[in-house]
Coordinates of C-alpha atoms in Angstrom, one line a residue:
M1 CA 94.6 3.0 -4.4
G2 CA 95.7 2.6 -0.7
M3 CA 98.9 0.6 -0.8
D4 CA 102.6 1.0 -0.4
I5 CA 105.4 0.2 -2.8
T6 CA 109.2 0.1 -2.5
V7 CA 111.3 0.6 -5.6
W8 CA 114.8 -1.0 -5.8
V9 CA 117.6 -1.1 -8.3
V10 CA 119.0 -4.6 -8.3
E11 CA 122.2 -6.2 -9.5
W12 CA 120.8 -8.5 -12.0
A13 CA 123.7 -10.8 -12.4
H14 CA 123.5 -11.5 -8.6
L15 CA 119.8 -12.1 -8.7
M16 CA 119.9 -14.4 -11.7
R17 CA 122.7 -16.5 -10.2
L18 CA 120.2 -17.6 -7.5
A19 CA 118.0 -20.6 -8.1
P20 CA 114.8 -19.4 -9.8
D21 CA 112.6 -20.6 -7.0
R22 CA 114.7 -18.9 -4.4
R23 CA 115.0 -15.4 -6.0
L24 CA 111.9 -13.8 -4.7
Q25 CA 112.4 -15.1 -1.2
V26 CA 116.0 -14.0 -1.1
L27 CA 115.1 -10.6 -2.5
Q28 CA 112.3 -10.1 0.1
E29 CA 114.5 -11.2 3.0
T30 CA 117.3 -8.9 1.9
V31 CA 114.9 -6.0 1.4
D32 CA 113.3 -6.6 4.8
G33 CA 116.7 -6.5 6.5
A34 CA 117.8 -3.4 4.6
E35 CA 115.3 -0.9 6.0
D36 CA 117.5 0.2 8.9
A37 CA 120.7 1.0 7.0
S38 CA 121.9 3.6 4.5
S39 CA 125.2 4.5 3.2
G40 CA 126.9 6.0 0.1
T41 CA 124.0 8.0 -1.3
V42 CA 124.3 9.1 -4.9
G43 CA 121.4 11.6 -4.8
A44 CA 118.3 12.7 -3.0
G45 CA 116.0 9.8 -2.4
W46 CA 118.6 7.0 -2.4
L47 CA 119.1 4.4 0.4
W48 CA 122.0 2.1 0.0
P49 CA 121.9 -0.8 2.5
L50 CA 125.1 -1.5 4.5
G51 CA 126.8 -4.9 4.6
P52 CA 128.3 -7.2 2.0
G53 CA 125.1 -9.3 1.9
R54 CA 123.1 -6.2 0.8
C55 CA 125.3 -4.4 -1.6
W56 CA 123.5 -5.8 -4.6
L57 CA 120.5 -3.4 -4.3
G58 CA 119.5 0.1 -3.5
R59 CA 116.2 1.7 -2.7
Y60 CA 114.8 4.9 -4.1
E61 CA 112.4 7.0 -2.0
F62 CA 110.1 9.1 -4.2
D63 CA 109.8 12.7 -2.9
G64 CA 106.6 13.4 -1.1
T65 CA 105.0 9.9 -1.5
L66 CA 105.9 8.4 1.9
G67 CA 106.1 5.0 0.1
S68 CA 102.5 5.2 -1.1
Y69 CA 101.5 4.0 -4.5
T70 CA 98.7 6.5 -4.7
P71 CA 100.7 9.3 -6.4
H72 CA 101.8 6.8 -9.1
F73 CA 98.3 5.6 -9.6
R74 CA 97.0 9.2 -9.9
A75 CA 99.7 10.0 -12.4
A76 CA 98.7 7.0 -14.5
N77 CA 95.1 7.9 -14.2
A78 CA 95.8 11.5 -15.2
W79 CA 97.8 10.3 -18.2
D80 CA 94.9 8.1 -19.3
A81 CA 92.7 11.2 -19.2
V82 CA 95.0 13.6 -21.0
R83 CA 96.8 11.5 -23.6
G84 CA 94.0 11.8 -26.2
A85 CA 94.6 15.6 -26.4
V86 CA 98.4 15.4 -26.6
P87 CA 100.1 15.6 -30.1
P88 CA 101.1 12.2 -31.5
V89 CA 104.9 12.4 -31.0
P90 CA 105.0 13.3 -27.3
R91 CA 102.0 11.0 -26.7
A92 CA 103.9 8.0 -28.1
A93 CA 107.0 8.9 -26.1
V94 CA 105.2 9.2 -22.8
D95 CA 103.1 6.1 -23.6
D96 CA 106.3 4.1 -24.0
F97 CA 107.8 5.4 -20.8
L98 CA 104.8 5.1 -18.5
A99 CA 103.5 1.8 -19.9
G100 CA 106.7 0.1 -18.9
L101 CA 106.4 1.3 -15.3
I102 CA 103.0 2.4 -13.9
W103 CA 100.4 3.0 -16.6
W104 CA 98.1 0.1 -17.6
G105 CA 98.1 1.2 -21.3
P106 CA 95.3 1.9 -23.7
D107 CA 94.0 -1.7 -23.3
P108 CA 94.2 -2.7 -19.6
A109 CA 93.4 -6.3 -20.4
E110 CA 96.5 -6.6 -22.5
D111 CA 98.9 -4.0 -21.2
A112 CA 98.8 -4.1 -17.4
D113 CA 101.8 -6.4 -17.0
H114 CA 104.9 -4.7 -15.8
I115 CA 106.8 -7.9 -15.1
D116 CA 109.5 -9.3 -17.4
D117 CA 109.4 -13.0 -18.1
G118 CA 111.9 -15.5 -16.8
V119 CA 112.8 -13.7 -13.5
F120 CA 110.5 -15.2 -11.0
P121 CA 108.7 -18.5 -11.7
S122 CA 105.9 -17.4 -9.4
L123 CA 104.8 -14.2 -7.6
D124 CA 102.6 -16.1 -5.2
A125 CA 105.0 -15.4 -2.3
L126 CA 104.5 -11.6 -2.4
W127 CA 103.6 -10.0 0.9
R128 CA 100.3 -8.8 -0.6
S129 CA 98.6 -8.1 -3.9
G130 CA 99.3 -4.8 -5.6
P131 CA 101.7 -3.1 -8.0
V132 CA 104.6 -5.2 -9.0
I133 CA 107.4 -4.0 -11.3
V134 CA 110.1 -6.4 -12.5
R135 CA 112.3 -4.9 -15.3
A136 CA 115.5 -6.5 -16.4
P137 CA 118.5 -4.5 -17.6
D138 CA 117.5 -4.7 -21.3
T139 CA 114.0 -3.3 -20.5
V140 CA 115.6 -0.7 -18.3
A141 CA 117.7 0.4 -21.2
G142 CA 114.7 0.7 -23.4
L143 CA 112.8 2.7 -20.9
A144 CA 115.7 5.0 -20.3
A145 CA 115.8 5.6 -24.1
A146 CA 112.0 6.3 -24.0
W147 CA 112.7 9.0 -21.4
Q148 CA 115.3 10.6 -23.6
Q149 CA 112.6 10.9 -26.2
A150 CA 109.9 12.0 -23.9
Q151 CA 111.7 14.5 -21.7
P152 CA 112.3 17.3 -24.3
L153 CA 108.6 17.1 -25.4
L154 CA 107.0 17.4 -21.9
S155 CA 106.3 21.1 -22.4
Q156 CA 103.8 20.1 -25.1
L157 CA 101.7 18.4 -22.4
R158 CA 101.2 21.4 -20.2
G159 CA 98.1 22.8 -21.8
P160 CA 96.2 19.5 -22.4
Y161 CA 97.3 18.3 -18.9
R162 CA 95.9 21.4 -17.2
E163 CA 92.5 21.0 -18.9
A164 CA 92.4 17.3 -18.1
H165 CA 93.5 18.0 -14.5
A166 CA 90.7 20.5 -14.0
A167 CA 88.1 18.0 -15.4
L168 CA 89.4 15.3 -13.1
T169 CA 89.4 17.3 -10.0
D170 CA 86.0 18.8 -10.8
S171 CA 84.6 15.3 -11.1
G172 CA 86.1 14.3 -7.7
H173 CA 89.1 12.3 -9.0
P174 CA 92.2 13.7 -7.3
A175 CA 95.2 14.1 -9.7
A176 CA 98.6 15.7 -9.4
D177 CA 99.1 19.0 -11.1
F178 CA 101.3 19.2 -14.1
D179 CA 104.5 20.1 -12.3
S180 CA 104.0 17.2 -9.8
F181 CA 103.3 14.9 -12.7
V182 CA 106.5 15.8 -14.4
R183 CA 108.5 15.6 -11.2
L184 CA 107.3 12.1 -10.6
L185 CA 108.3 11.0 -14.1
A186 CA 111.7 12.6 -13.6
Q187 CA 112.2 10.6 -10.4
W188 CA 111.4 7.4 -12.3
A189 CA 113.9 8.5 -14.9
E190 CA 116.5 8.9 -12.1
V191 CA 115.8 5.3 -11.0
L192 CA 116.2 4.0 -14.5
G193 CA 119.3 6.1 -15.1
E194 CA 121.0 4.7 -12.0
A195 CA 120.0 1.1 -12.9
R196 CA 121.2 1.7 -16.5
R197 CA 124.6 3.1 -15.3
R198 CA 125.2 -0.1 -13.3
D199 CA 123.6 -2.5 -15.8
W200 CA 121.1 -3.4 -13.1
G201 CA 117.4 -4.0 -13.1
V202 CA 114.5 -2.3 -11.4
I203 CA 112.0 -4.0 -9.0
G204 CA 109.0 -2.5 -7.3
L205 CA 107.4 -4.5 -4.6
P206 CA 104.3 -4.0 -2.4
M207 CA 104.9 -3.6 1.2

């Protein structure tokens, strides 16, 4: 899946004070003007735009992805392949976490939506088609809680994941190894944790 995505934590109160039909445009304009500025990092991967007009959002750079959505897609694809061999408790925990962010769920026709209702009246103004994530603070809190359930159980995935990874790579479907998979999930958890701490939302937009 050759596309790029930027992931932002967003001050929800500020966004929701904007007129609904202006929110996406203002967000895109602010994001576009924020690419050249950084300040006040709170950890590896964070870019905090300078200027009072941009202090209501921050960007997270995923390690080793160069902004590409491909590692996220491959992680979702790998989870789709491995989950059937994972014990029920860790499977449900990781399902809840990934389905809210990057995985299309067991039924793609019903579960592919990663956009909370009532935020943008239309997504037609996006720069291009592709992955879009719009998660309000309440959803962020739920996903952060899902990570708290999933994280201690990830060791139970190692064996099944390695078997599925070998099958995927043998069939010509590139997939991250187990450690890379877990590292990507942990970075998503960092995004959610920062948004949760601020009572902000999370938005992922195609570039």
